[in-house]
Tab-separated table of C-alpha atoms in Angstrom:
chain	number	residue	atom	x	y	z
Q	247	MET	CA	0.000	0.000	0.000
Q	248	ILE	CA	2.808	2.465	0.891
Q	249	PRO	CA	4.631	2.220	-2.501
Q	250	ILE	CA	1.286	2.723	-4.228
Q	251	LEU	CA	0.571	5.818	-2.148
Q	252	ILE	CA	4.011	7.279	-2.897
Q	253	GLY	CA	3.756	6.698	-6.647
Q	254	THR	CA	0.174	7.895	-6.868
Q	255	ALA	CA	0.943	10.934	-4.714
Q	256	ILE	CA	3.534	11.958	-7.310
Q	257	GLU	CA	1.067	11.301	-10.107
Q	258	SER	CA	-1.706	13.221	-8.348
Q	259	PHE	CA	0.603	16.165	-7.748
Q	260	VAL	CA	1.527	16.225	-11.439
Q	261	ALA	CA	-2.158	16.040	-12.398
Q	262	VAL	CA	-2.853	18.965	-10.087
Q	263	VAL	CA	0.005	20.992	-11.539
Q	264	THR	CA	-1.167	20.114	-15.043
Q	265	VAL	CA	-4.550	21.748	-14.440
Q	266	LYS	CA	-2.867	24.811	-12.977
Q	267	ILE	CA	-0.386	25.143	-15.834
Q	268	MET	CA	-2.968	24.507	-18.535
Q	269	THR	CA	-5.346	27.128	-17.145
Q	270	THR	CA	-2.422	29.552	-16.882
Q	271	MET	CA	-0.842	28.987	-20.304
Q	272	LEU	CA	-4.040	28.554	-22.345
Q	273	ALA	CA	-7.106	30.752	-22.751
Q	274	PRO	CA	-10.586	29.343	-21.938
Q	275	ALA	CA	-11.346	28.822	-25.643
Q	276	ALA	CA	-8.116	26.844	-26.120
Q	277	VAL	CA	-8.915	24.729	-23.057
Q	278	GLY	CA	-12.350	24.052	-24.526
Q	279	ALA	CA	-10.783	22.967	-27.837
Q	280	THR	CA	-8.385	20.718	-25.891
Q	281	ALA	CA	-11.346	19.099	-24.141
Q	282	LEU	CA	-12.890	18.265	-27.517
Q	283	ALA	CA	-9.606	16.913	-28.897
Q	284	LEU	CA	-8.946	14.708	-25.883
Q	285	SER	CA	-12.552	13.500	-26.083
Q	286	LEU	CA	-11.958	12.176	-29.595
Q	287	ALA	CA	-8.712	10.531	-28.499
Q	288	ALA	CA	-10.615	8.921	-25.619
Q	289	LEU	CA	-13.230	7.552	-28.039
Q	290	PHE	CA	-10.661	5.682	-30.116
Q	291	SER	CA	-8.772	4.486	-27.055
Q	292	LEU	CA	-11.939	3.169	-25.424
Q	293	VAL	CA	-13.146	1.366	-28.539
Q	294	PHE	CA	-9.859	-0.059	-29.822
Q	295	VAL	CA	-7.544	-0.397	-26.807
Q	296	ASN	CA	-9.410	-0.781	-23.516
Q	297	PRO	CA	-11.408	-3.905	-24.471
Q	298	VAL	CA	-8.200	-5.692	-25.478
Q	299	TRP	CA	-6.547	-4.541	-22.261
Q	300	MET	CA	-9.403	-6.074	-20.286
Q	301	TYR	CA	-9.005	-9.359	-22.173
Q	302	LEU	CA	-5.289	-9.396	-21.376
Q	303	LEU	CA	-5.973	-8.638	-17.722
Q	304	ARG	CA	-8.622	-11.353	-17.490
Q	305	HIS	CA	-6.186	-14.030	-18.723
Q	306	ALA	CA	-2.872	-12.591	-17.516
Q	307	HIS	CA	-2.304	-15.001	-14.639
Q	308	ALA	CA	-3.153	-18.084	-16.689
Q	309	TRP	CA	-0.814	-16.959	-19.486
Q	310	GLU	CA	1.921	-16.168	-17.000
Q	311	ARG	CA	1.736	-19.693	-15.602
Q	312	ARG	CA	2.082	-21.079	-19.143
Q	313	GLY	CA	4.916	-18.671	-19.979
Q	314	THR	CA	3.106	-16.967	-22.885
Q	315	PHE	CA	2.163	-13.625	-21.322
Q	316	LYS	CA	5.314	-11.773	-22.374
Q	317	GLN	CA	4.938	-12.754	-26.013
Q	318	ARG	CA	1.310	-11.676	-26.117
Q	319	VAL	CA	2.065	-8.248	-24.623
Q	320	LEU	CA	5.249	-7.477	-26.563
Q	321	PHE	CA	4.495	-9.156	-29.883
Q	322	GLU	CA	0.809	-9.825	-30.553
Q	323	PHE	CA	-0.610	-6.691	-28.893
Q	324	PRO	CA	1.753	-4.241	-30.697
Q	325	ILE	CA	0.715	-5.746	-34.044
Q	326	TYR	CA	-2.924	-5.216	-33.124
Q	327	LEU	CA	-2.188	-1.677	-31.908
Q	328	ALA	CA	-0.459	-0.815	-35.198
Q	329	ILE	CA	-3.537	-1.927	-37.152
Q	330	ALA	CA	-5.880	0.016	-34.850
Q	331	ALA	CA	-3.663	3.106	-35.027
Q	332	SER	CA	-3.793	3.042	-38.820
Q	333	ILE	CA	-7.601	2.937	-38.747
Q	334	VAL	CA	-7.729	5.834	-36.267
Q	335	THR	CA	-5.315	7.965	-38.279
Q	336	VAL	CA	-7.233	7.462	-41.523
Q	337	GLY	CA	-10.527	8.211	-39.785
Q	338	LEU	CA	-9.250	11.454	-38.265
Q	339	LEU	CA	-7.735	12.625	-41.537
Q	340	ILE	CA	-11.009	11.954	-43.360
Q	341	ASN	CA	-12.851	13.915	-40.665
Q	342	ALA	CA	-10.373	16.781	-41.073
Q	343	ARG	CA	-10.947	16.753	-44.827
Q	344	PHE	CA	-14.746	16.916	-44.618
Q	345	GLY	CA	-15.065	18.832	-41.325
Q	346	TRP	CA	-17.717	16.653	-39.675
Q	347	VAL	CA	-16.395	17.398	-36.163
Q	348	ASN	CA	-14.408	20.571	-35.509
Q	349	ILE	CA	-11.400	19.793	-33.301
Q	350	GLY	CA	-9.246	22.780	-34.144
Q	351	SER	CA	-7.555	24.700	-36.907
Q	352	PRO	CA	-5.711	23.897	-39.073
Q	353	ALA	CA	-7.818	20.752	-39.237
Q	354	MET	CA	-5.200	18.372	-40.682
Q	355	ALA	CA	-2.570	19.362	-38.133
Q	356	ALA	CA	-5.053	19.017	-35.256
Q	357	ALA	CA	-6.114	15.569	-36.501
Q	358	THR	CA	-2.477	14.468	-36.687
Q	359	ALA	CA	-1.832	15.656	-33.117
Q	360	VAL	CA	-4.869	13.784	-31.766
Q	361	SER	CA	-3.916	10.601	-33.630
Q	362	PHE	CA	-0.316	10.793	-32.396
Q	363	PHE	CA	-1.513	11.270	-28.818
Q	364	MET	CA	-3.888	8.308	-28.926
Q	365	ILE	CA	-1.214	5.979	-30.344
Q	366	ALA	CA	1.593	7.089	-28.027
Q	367	ASN	CA	-0.575	7.051	-24.914
Q	368	ALA	CA	-2.018	3.601	-25.647
Q	369	ALA	CA	1.453	2.169	-26.238
Q	370	VAL	CA	3.135	3.573	-23.138
Q	371	MET	CA	0.213	2.956	-20.749
Q	372	THR	CA	0.097	-0.733	-21.644
Q	373	VAL	CA	3.206	-1.432	-19.562
Q	374	PRO	CA	1.992	-0.211	-16.135
Q	375	VAL	CA	-1.439	-1.752	-16.752
Q	376	MET	CA	0.082	-5.167	-17.440
Q	377	ILE	CA	2.727	-5.229	-14.722
Q	378	ASN	CA	0.212	-4.001	-12.150
Q	379	VAL	CA	-2.025	-7.025	-12.676
Q	380	LEU	CA	1.001	-9.272	-12.145
Q	381	GLY	CA	1.391	-7.763	-8.683
Q	382	ALA	CA	4.282	-5.360	-9.380
Q	383	LEU	CA	2.400	-2.503	-7.747
Q	384	ALA	CA	5.317	-0.208	-6.915
Q	385	PRO	CA	6.902	-0.220	-10.414
Q	386	ALA	CA	3.485	0.330	-11.982
Q	387	ALA	CA	2.691	3.274	-9.733
Q	388	LEU	CA	6.084	4.909	-10.237
Q	389	LEU	CA	5.943	4.346	-13.988
Q	390	ASN	CA	2.502	5.963	-14.160
Q	391	ALA	CA	3.908	8.947	-12.301
Q	392	ALA	CA	6.890	9.209	-14.674
Q	393	ILE	CA	4.576	9.091	-17.686
Q	394	CYS	CA	2.531	11.975	-16.273
Q	395	VAL	CA	5.686	14.018	-15.664
Q	396	ALA	CA	6.972	13.397	-19.191
Q	397	ALA	CA	3.605	14.262	-20.781
Q	398	LEU	CA	3.343	17.528	-18.849
Q	399	ALA	CA	6.929	18.470	-19.711
Q	400	GLY	CA	6.259	17.764	-23.362
Q	401	ALA	CA	3.087	19.887	-23.366
Q	402	MET	CA	4.796	22.825	-21.661
Q	403	MET	CA	7.766	22.713	-24.020
Q	404	SER	CA	5.535	22.451	-27.075
Q	405	VAL	CA	3.399	25.449	-26.067
Q	406	HIS	CA	6.473	27.457	-25.071
Q	407	LEU	CA	8.273	26.811	-28.351
Q	408	GLY	CA	5.142	27.021	-30.476
Q	409	ALA	CA	1.908	28.749	-29.503
Q	410	PRO	CA	-0.749	28.514	-26.735
Q	411	THR	CA	-3.106	26.377	-28.808
Q	412	MET	CA	-4.829	23.039	-28.446
Q	413	MET	CA	-2.704	21.512	-31.202
Q	414	HIS	CA	0.600	22.331	-29.495
Q	415	TRP	CA	-0.640	21.156	-26.074
Q	416	VAL	CA	-1.894	17.787	-27.361
Q	417	PHE	CA	1.169	17.219	-29.543
Q	418	GLY	CA	3.383	17.893	-26.512
Q	419	LEU	CA	1.468	15.340	-24.432
Q	420	ALA	CA	1.989	12.770	-27.178
Q	421	ALA	CA	5.710	13.545	-27.459
Q	422	GLY	CA	6.164	13.016	-23.719
Q	423	ASP	CA	4.336	9.673	-23.871
Q	424	ALA	CA	6.424	8.541	-26.842
Q	425	ALA	CA	9.667	9.406	-25.057
Q	426	MET	CA	8.629	7.414	-21.959
Q	427	LEU	CA	7.987	4.308	-24.040
Q	428	PHE	CA	11.750	3.764	-24.249
Q	429	ALA	CA	11.914	3.605	-20.441
Q	430	ALA	CA	8.705	1.590	-19.965
Q	431	VAL	CA	9.661	-1.472	-22.026
Q	432	PRO	CA	12.837	-2.233	-19.980
Q	433	VAL	CA	10.719	-2.023	-16.827
Q	434	PHE	CA	8.391	-4.660	-18.254
Q	435	PHE	CA	11.342	-6.936	-18.995
Q	436	TRP	CA	12.685	-6.436	-15.480
Q	437	VAL	CA	9.357	-7.280	-13.840
Q	438	THR	CA	8.878	-10.425	-15.973
Q	439	ARG	CA	12.503	-11.564	-15.834
Q	440	ASN	CA	11.614	-14.615	-13.701
Q	441	ALA	CA	8.473	-15.558	-15.638
Q	442	PRO	CA	8.170	-19.240	-16.644
Q	443	GLN	CA	9.288	-20.189	-20.142
Q	444	ALA	CA	6.610	-21.011	-22.685
Q	445	THR	CA	5.736	-24.699	-22.771
Q	446	GLY	CA	4.750	-24.481	-26.433
Q	447	ARG	CA	4.857	-22.207	-29.441
Q	448	VAL	CA	2.284	-19.425	-29.448
Q	449	THR	CA	1.101	-18.293	-32.866
Q	450	ILE	CA	-0.567	-15.004	-33.755
Q	451	GLY	CA	-4.309	-15.322	-33.563
Q	452	GLU	CA	-4.235	-18.528	-31.500
Q	453	ASP	CA	-7.132	-17.280	-29.406
Q	454	ALA	CA	-8.359	-14.492	-31.709
Q	455	ARG	CA	-11.905	-15.828	-31.645
Q	456	ALA	CA	-12.017	-15.840	-27.838
Q	457	ALA	CA	-10.494	-12.368	-27.726
Q	458	ALA	CA	-13.037	-11.069	-30.228
Q	459	SER	CA	-15.991	-12.576	-28.358
Q	460	PHE	CA	-14.736	-10.921	-25.173
Q	461	ALA	CA	-13.632	-7.568	-26.597
Q	462	LEU	CA	-16.294	-6.781	-29.211
Q	463	PRO	CA	-19.166	-6.473	-26.718
Q	464	LEU	CA	-16.880	-4.309	-24.581
Q	465	ALA	CA	-16.080	-2.119	-27.595
Q	466	GLY	CA	-19.772	-1.570	-28.168
Q	467	SER	CA	-20.435	-0.816	-24.534
Q	468	VAL	CA	-17.555	1.644	-24.185
Q	469	ALA	CA	-18.665	3.426	-27.365
Q	470	PHE	CA	-21.953	4.081	-25.622
Q	471	TYR	CA	-19.931	5.022	-22.527
Q	472	TRP	CA	-18.038	7.618	-24.559
Q	473	PHE	CA	-21.263	9.221	-25.755
Q	474	GLN	CA	-22.421	9.217	-22.158
Q	475	LEU	CA	-19.331	10.861	-20.662
Q	476	TYR	CA	-17.982	12.989	-23.523
Q	477	GLY	CA	-20.809	13.541	-26.002
Q	478	TYR	CA	-22.187	16.482	-24.037
Q	479	ARG	CA	-19.015	18.482	-24.778
Q	480	PHE	CA	-19.895	18.800	-28.440
Q	481	MET	CA	-23.457	19.873	-27.574
Q	482	PHE	CA	-22.054	22.290	-25.014
Q	483	GLU	CA	-19.615	23.870	-27.463
Q	484	ARG	CA	-22.340	24.288	-30.068
Q	485	GLU	CA	-24.803	25.869	-27.615
Q	486	LEU	CA	-22.537	27.922	-25.331
Q	487	GLY	CA	-19.180	28.204	-27.117
Q	488	ALA	CA	-15.670	26.883	-26.536
Q	489	ALA	CA	-14.828	29.493	-23.861
Q	490	ARG	CA	-17.623	28.418	-21.497
Q	491	LEU	CA	-16.786	24.783	-22.206
Q	492	GLY	CA	-13.202	25.573	-21.208
Q	493	LEU	CA	-14.333	27.035	-17.876
Q	494	PHE	CA	-16.604	24.083	-17.128
Q	495	PHE	CA	-13.915	21.613	-18.190
Q	496	ALA	CA	-11.373	23.281	-15.884
Q	497	GLY	CA	-13.602	23.091	-12.807
Q	498	TYR	CA	-14.731	19.595	-13.723
Q	499	ALA	CA	-11.084	18.539	-14.141
Q	500	VAL	CA	-10.233	19.575	-10.570
Q	501	GLY	CA	-13.033	17.594	-8.931
Q	502	GLY	CA	-12.947	14.745	-11.426
Q	503	GLY	CA	-9.162	14.585	-11.319
Q	504	PHE	CA	-9.212	14.047	-7.573
Q	505	ILE	CA	-11.739	11.222	-7.894
Q	506	ASN	CA	-9.730	9.682	-10.737
Q	507	ALA	CA	-6.584	9.795	-8.605
Q	508	MET	CA	-8.368	8.041	-5.765
Q	509	GLU	CA	-9.790	5.482	-8.187
Q	510	GLN	CA	-6.293	4.733	-9.446
Q	511	VAL	CA	-4.933	4.292	-5.919
Q	512	LEU	CA	-7.775	1.966	-5.018
Q	513	THR	CA	-7.741	-0.065	-8.228
Q	514	GLN	CA	-3.973	-0.535	-8.094
Q	515	TYR	CA	-4.424	-1.763	-4.548
Q	516	LEU	CA	-7.562	-3.886	-5.047
Q	517	GLN	CA	-7.771	-5.028	-8.680
Q	518	PRO	CA	-4.753	-7.373	-8.672
Q	519	ARG	CA	-6.364	-9.205	-5.773
Q	520	PHE	CA	-9.713	-9.237	-7.614
Q	521	TYR	CA	-8.310	-10.740	-10.828
Q	522	ARG	CA	-6.196	-13.220	-8.869
Q	523	ASP	CA	-9.234	-14.400	-6.907
Q	524	VAL	CA	-11.357	-14.656	-10.048
Q	525	SER	CA	-8.646	-16.600	-11.873
Q	526	SER	CA	-7.921	-19.026	-9.051
Q	527	SER	CA	-11.452	-19.778	-7.915
Q	528	GLU	CA	-14.468	-19.563	-10.204
Q	529	SER	CA	-16.737	-21.868	-8.206
Q	530	ASP	CA	-19.211	-19.049	-7.520
Q	531	GLY	CA	-18.764	-17.329	-10.873
Q	532	GLY	CA	-16.500	-14.669	-9.369
Q	533	GLY	CA	-19.219	-13.408	-7.052
Q	534	GLY	CA	-17.133	-13.568	-3.902
Q	535	ALA	CA	-14.219	-11.735	-5.504
Q	536	TRP	CA	-16.532	-9.006	-6.779
Q	537	ARG	CA	-18.326	-8.529	-3.451
Q	538	ALA	CA	-15.016	-8.183	-1.592
Q	539	TYR	CA	-13.849	-5.605	-4.156
Q	540	ALA	CA	-17.065	-3.571	-4.196
Q	541	SER	CA	-17.402	-3.520	-0.408
Q	542	LEU	CA	-14.118	-1.607	-0.200
Q	543	MET	CA	-14.406	0.576	-3.319
Q	544	LEU	CA	-17.870	2.034	-2.773
Q	545	PRO	CA	-17.356	3.472	0.751
Q	546	ALA	CA	-14.028	4.965	-0.355
Q	547	LEU	CA	-15.696	6.676	-3.326
Q	548	ALA	CA	-18.382	8.146	-1.073
Q	549	VAL	CA	-15.743	9.631	1.233
Q	550	SER	CA	-13.820	11.012	-1.773
Q	551	VAL	CA	-16.885	12.881	-3.055
Q	552	LEU	CA	-17.453	14.293	0.416
Q	553	PHE	CA	-13.910	15.654	0.490
Q	554	ALA	CA	-14.037	17.096	-3.057
Q	555	GLY	CA	-17.300	18.896	-2.351
Q	556	ALA	CA	-16.024	20.229	0.943
Q	557	ALA	CA	-12.715	21.441	-0.433
Q	558	ALA	CA	-14.069	22.812	-3.753
Q	559	PRO	CA	-13.486	26.548	-3.097
Q	560	PHE	CA	-10.031	25.889	-1.638
Q	561	LEU	CA	-9.025	23.536	-4.454
Q	562	GLY	CA	-10.205	26.025	-7.066
Q	563	ARG	CA	-8.204	28.838	-5.504
Q	564	VAL	CA	-5.032	26.739	-5.512
Q	565	LEU	CA	-5.349	24.738	-8.728
Q	566	LEU	CA	-6.922	27.123	-11.253
Q	567	GLY	CA	-5.380	30.081	-13.041
Q	568	MET	CA	-6.710	33.563	-12.389
Q	569	LYS	CA	-8.753	33.506	-15.609
Q	570	PHE	CA	-10.521	30.373	-14.367
Q	571	GLN	CA	-11.399	31.242	-10.735
Q	572	THR	CA	-15.124	31.323	-11.505
Q	573	ALA	CA	-14.854	27.652	-12.477
Q	574	SER	CA	-14.499	26.622	-8.801
Q	575	ARG	CA	-18.257	26.168	-8.582
Q	576	PHE	CA	-18.022	23.308	-11.082
Q	577	VAL	CA	-15.579	21.254	-8.978
Q	578	ILE	CA	-18.395	19.428	-7.187
Q	579	TRP	CA	-19.972	18.398	-10.481
Q	580	GLY	CA	-16.705	16.881	-11.658
Q	581	ALA	CA	-16.382	14.911	-8.424
Q	582	LEU	CA	-20.002	13.757	-8.417
Q	583	VAL	CA	-20.039	12.671	-12.059
Q	584	GLU	CA	-16.689	10.883	-11.909
Q	585	ALA	CA	-17.673	9.106	-8.698
Q	586	SER	CA	-20.899	8.003	-10.398
Q	587	ARG	CA	-18.790	6.708	-13.266
Q	588	CYS	CA	-16.585	4.793	-10.808
Q	589	VAL	CA	-19.647	3.214	-9.193
Q	590	PHE	CA	-20.820	2.071	-12.603
Q	591	ALA	CA	-17.327	0.658	-13.266
Q	592	VAL	CA	-17.445	-1.281	-9.991
Q	593	PHE	CA	-20.721	-2.958	-10.943
Q	594	SER	CA	-19.409	-3.527	-14.476
Q	595	LEU	CA	-16.693	-5.762	-13.004
Q	596	SER	CA	-19.410	-8.223	-12.012
Q	597	ALA	CA	-19.833	-8.932	-15.739
Q	598	HIS	CA	-16.054	-9.215	-16.153
Q	599	ALA	CA	-15.930	-11.715	-13.292
Q	600	ARG	CA	-18.343	-13.985	-15.165
Q	601	SER	CA	-16.852	-13.216	-18.615
Q	602	GLU	CA	-20.304	-12.040	-19.714
Q	603	THR	CA	-19.298	-8.639	-21.025
Q	604	ASN	CA	-22.159	-8.627	-23.533
Q	605	ARG	CA	-24.356	-7.630	-20.601
Q	606	LEU	CA	-22.568	-4.270	-20.450
Q	607	VAL	CA	-23.826	-3.145	-23.854
Q	608	PRO	CA	-27.475	-2.450	-22.915
Q	609	ALA	CA	-26.415	-0.882	-19.594
Q	610	ASN	CA	-24.082	1.514	-21.382
Q	611	ALA	CA	-26.747	2.191	-23.993
Q	612	VAL	CA	-29.182	3.189	-21.242
Q	613	GLY	CA	-26.590	5.555	-19.788
Q	614	ALA	CA	-25.679	7.057	-23.157
Q	615	VAL	CA	-29.256	7.715	-24.206
Q	616	THR	CA	-30.073	9.170	-20.787
Q	617	ALA	CA	-27.052	11.493	-20.928
Q	618	LEU	CA	-27.702	12.731	-24.454
Q	619	VAL	CA	-31.412	13.310	-23.887
Q	620	ILE	CA	-31.069	15.084	-20.540
Q	621	CYS	CA	-28.033	17.145	-21.562
Q	622	ALA	CA	-29.673	18.178	-24.835
Q	623	SER	CA	-32.718	19.292	-22.838
Q	624	LEU	CA	-30.995	20.993	-19.887
Q	625	ILE	CA	-27.800	22.554	-21.298
Q	626	PRO	CA	-29.627	25.235	-23.339
Q	627	VAL	CA	-31.670	26.166	-20.239
Q	628	PHE	CA	-29.373	25.629	-17.257
Q	629	GLY	CA	-25.945	25.636	-18.937
Q	630	GLU	CA	-23.178	23.988	-16.921
Q	631	VAL	CA	-25.531	22.776	-14.181
Q	632	GLY	CA	-27.649	21.036	-16.808
Q	633	ALA	CA	-24.587	19.168	-18.037
Q	634	GLY	CA	-23.699	18.047	-14.520
Q	635	ILE	CA	-27.230	16.863	-13.765
Q	636	GLY	CA	-27.477	14.982	-17.047
Q	637	LEU	CA	-24.170	13.181	-16.587
Q	638	ALA	CA	-24.808	12.187	-12.971
Q	639	LEU	CA	-28.311	10.881	-13.700
Q	640	SER	CA	-27.073	8.940	-16.724
Q	641	PHE	CA	-24.601	6.912	-14.667
Q	642	ALA	CA	-27.256	6.344	-12.006
Q	643	ALA	CA	-29.592	4.982	-14.691
Q	644	GLY	CA	-26.896	2.747	-16.179
Q	645	THR	CA	-25.926	1.384	-12.763
Q	646	ALA	CA	-29.552	0.656	-11.857
Q	647	TYR	CA	-30.033	-1.266	-15.086
Q	648	LEU	CA	-26.809	-3.211	-14.545
Q	649	VAL	CA	-27.772	-4.127	-10.978
Q	650	TRP	CA	-31.136	-5.373	-12.214
Q	651	GLN	CA	-29.519	-7.389	-14.999
Q	652	MET	CA	-26.559	-8.896	-13.105
Q	653	GLY	CA	-28.561	-9.462	-9.935
Q	654	SER	CA	-30.363	-12.301	-11.699
Q	655	VAL	CA	-27.169	-14.333	-12.207
Q	656	MET	CA	-25.026	-13.512	-9.148
Q	657	SER	CA	-25.362	-12.062	-5.672
Q	658	LEU	CA	-24.534	-8.349	-5.509
Q	659	GLN	CA	-25.102	-8.040	-1.775
Q	660	LEU	CA	-22.297	-5.994	-0.226
Q	661	GLU	CA	-20.443	-6.601	3.020
Q	662	LEU	CA	-21.436	-3.819	5.431
Q	663	SER	CA	-19.176	-4.646	8.351
Q	664	GLY	CA	-17.910	-1.605	10.215
Q	665	LEU	CA	-20.558	0.704	8.732
Q	666	PRO	CA	-21.221	2.660	11.973
Q	667	ARG	CA	-17.491	3.300	12.416
Q	668	LYS	CA	-17.155	4.487	8.807
Q	669	ALA	CA	-20.214	6.733	9.120
Q	670	ALA	CA	-18.829	8.303	12.308
Q	671	ALA	CA	-15.490	9.000	10.624
Q	672	SER	CA	-17.267	10.633	7.662
Q	673	ALA	CA	-19.324	12.794	10.023
Q	674	ALA	CA	-16.107	13.960	11.685
Q	675	LEU	CA	-14.700	14.951	8.278
Q	676	LEU	CA	-17.876	16.896	7.567
Q	677	ALA	CA	-17.491	18.760	10.865
Q	678	VAL	CA	-13.916	19.739	9.966
Q	679	THR	CA	-15.211	20.992	6.621
Q	680	ILE	CA	-17.839	23.226	8.182
Q	681	ALA	CA	-15.262	24.660	10.571
Q	682	ALA	CA	-12.799	25.381	7.756
Q	683	ARG	CA	-15.407	27.221	5.718
Q	684	ARG	CA	-16.457	29.338	8.678
Q	685	LEU	CA	-12.878	30.279	9.500
Q	686	LEU	CA	-12.081	31.272	5.913
Q	687	PRO	CA	-15.042	33.269	4.607
Q	688	GLY	CA	-14.975	35.292	1.385
Q	689	PRO	CA	-11.863	35.836	-0.776
Q	690	MET	CA	-8.819	33.964	0.476
Q	691	SER	CA	-5.109	33.923	-0.204
Q	692	ILE	CA	-3.233	30.971	-1.677
Q	693	SER	CA	-1.666	30.223	1.718
Q	694	SER	CA	-5.060	30.172	3.444
Q	695	ALA	CA	-6.479	27.875	0.786
Q	696	LEU	CA	-3.472	25.555	1.086
Q	697	ALA	CA	-3.883	25.424	4.865
Q	698	ALA	CA	-7.543	24.509	4.484
Q	699	CYS	CA	-6.709	21.802	1.921
Q	700	ALA	CA	-4.045	20.376	4.227
Q	701	ALA	CA	-6.430	20.214	7.184
Q	702	LEU	CA	-9.178	18.622	5.143
Q	703	GLY	CA	-6.683	16.294	3.470
Q	704	ALA	CA	-5.453	14.959	6.796
Q	705	GLY	CA	-9.004	14.259	7.873
Q	706	PHE	CA	-9.818	12.705	4.522
Q	707	PHE	CA	-6.844	10.332	4.682
Q	708	ALA	CA	-7.864	9.133	8.138
Q	709	VAL	CA	-11.438	8.540	7.007
Q	710	LEU	CA	-10.280	6.793	3.826
Q	711	VAL	CA	-8.105	4.352	5.769
Q	712	THR	CA	-11.127	3.600	7.905
Q	713	ALA	CA	-13.430	3.230	4.890
Q	714	ILE	CA	-11.268	0.607	3.130
Q	715	ASP	CA	-10.134	-1.084	6.354
Q	716	ALA	CA	-6.506	-0.553	5.341
Q	717	TRP	CA	-5.529	-0.467	8.990
Q	718	LYS	CA	-6.090	-4.249	9.090
Q	719	GLU	CA	-3.022	-4.647	6.868
Q	720	VAL	CA	-0.971	-1.666	8.032
Q	721	VAL	CA	-1.068	-2.419	11.770
Q	722	PRO	CA	0.290	-6.009	11.475
Q	723	ARG	CA	3.112	-4.737	9.241
Q	724	ILE	CA	4.068	-2.054	11.757
Q	725	GLU	CA	4.051	-4.620	14.553
Q	726	ALA	CA	6.225	-6.940	12.440
Q	727	LEU	CA	8.732	-4.143	11.869
Q	728	ARG	CA	8.854	-3.441	15.586
Q	729	GLY	CA	9.427	-7.111	16.266
């Protein structure tokens, strides 16, 4: 747990600095254009890369035991990625030629930057994803942090040498990811240096049919997921303009970034155990592994939203540029929506546990349709608040449908041990929040905001440890060190 916290703390700090630097170097309209560009990159990554990642994760331990995991990651997957990257590049260039979706000007250069970012990011992020599932938590966490540092450095250098535009920012992110790939591959070799040798020859496409049956339903479901989480941005830009989208995106990024950081800490800590338990014992269809995972993730997410909402004005003062201070009021929406997304992801793992990913497609479709309908109705009337409401309700609808669907084939009853203790700890955090807000009314200095964040952060960490019962592992380790 401690190496994970150290690595993720570095990564979270870089993510925080990234928001600050981006809102300082770029104007609101450029930030809005960046949001649209990264949304398109996310679409292609979700459809082409993430489903194959999930297939690799699902079978990683079995392949490792047979000695074929390294070949699949370093030989078969890169071939697939090259094919997918070619499709993405052609699609973006065609879009730039006909102007179906405006992602920046000049269109061809913007399309090239987005394509380069998607390819470089998918390639470099494969390494920490794969070594994390093998149990190499510390190298994965530190590598993730190094990738974030390199991407930020590349973006800053690109904007500094070029211009404060979306194209230069995204191209710089891609350049940083590409540079880190040369460091990531040796790490993978080091982690797998003691892996068993293959007992037989593995040919390309040996299990292509199984991979397709697993990944294709996921690709469909995550396409719906993209429309659910990112589709509103294109409606927003058309109705309210890129500048207002940039302000909303900045505030959303602060709250959502915090939740994403917590999700990464928790998944790096809990998912290896989940996949190991599913792989080693499938007598109950993975139900026990999922219930143990969800019973820790969900309380931690609730506490994280509480902290983000409480610290919103302080976080905005510290993390946003002066041109973006009004965006602090959108921090809570970022936290609430991203936490709702995480809850949906937790329940989605119940389908992964049973290798029935086709069940995710209708759940994601429900969420996507709900998001598009509500956002299209509320954004013109309520603006940014309408977007937040639409996104949060869409994930609630998708989760409800998934619970109804998966509840018929496996038990989704959560373990609620220690609930009174966790509720009391959360109430204490809420009390600290109220006190901090009363002591720091009105406009505040950076130092005052930092002090408030530090106080709330200390309380949040204590409550988080209680929520995930981490003390059950930490205390025995401390006692062992003393002994």
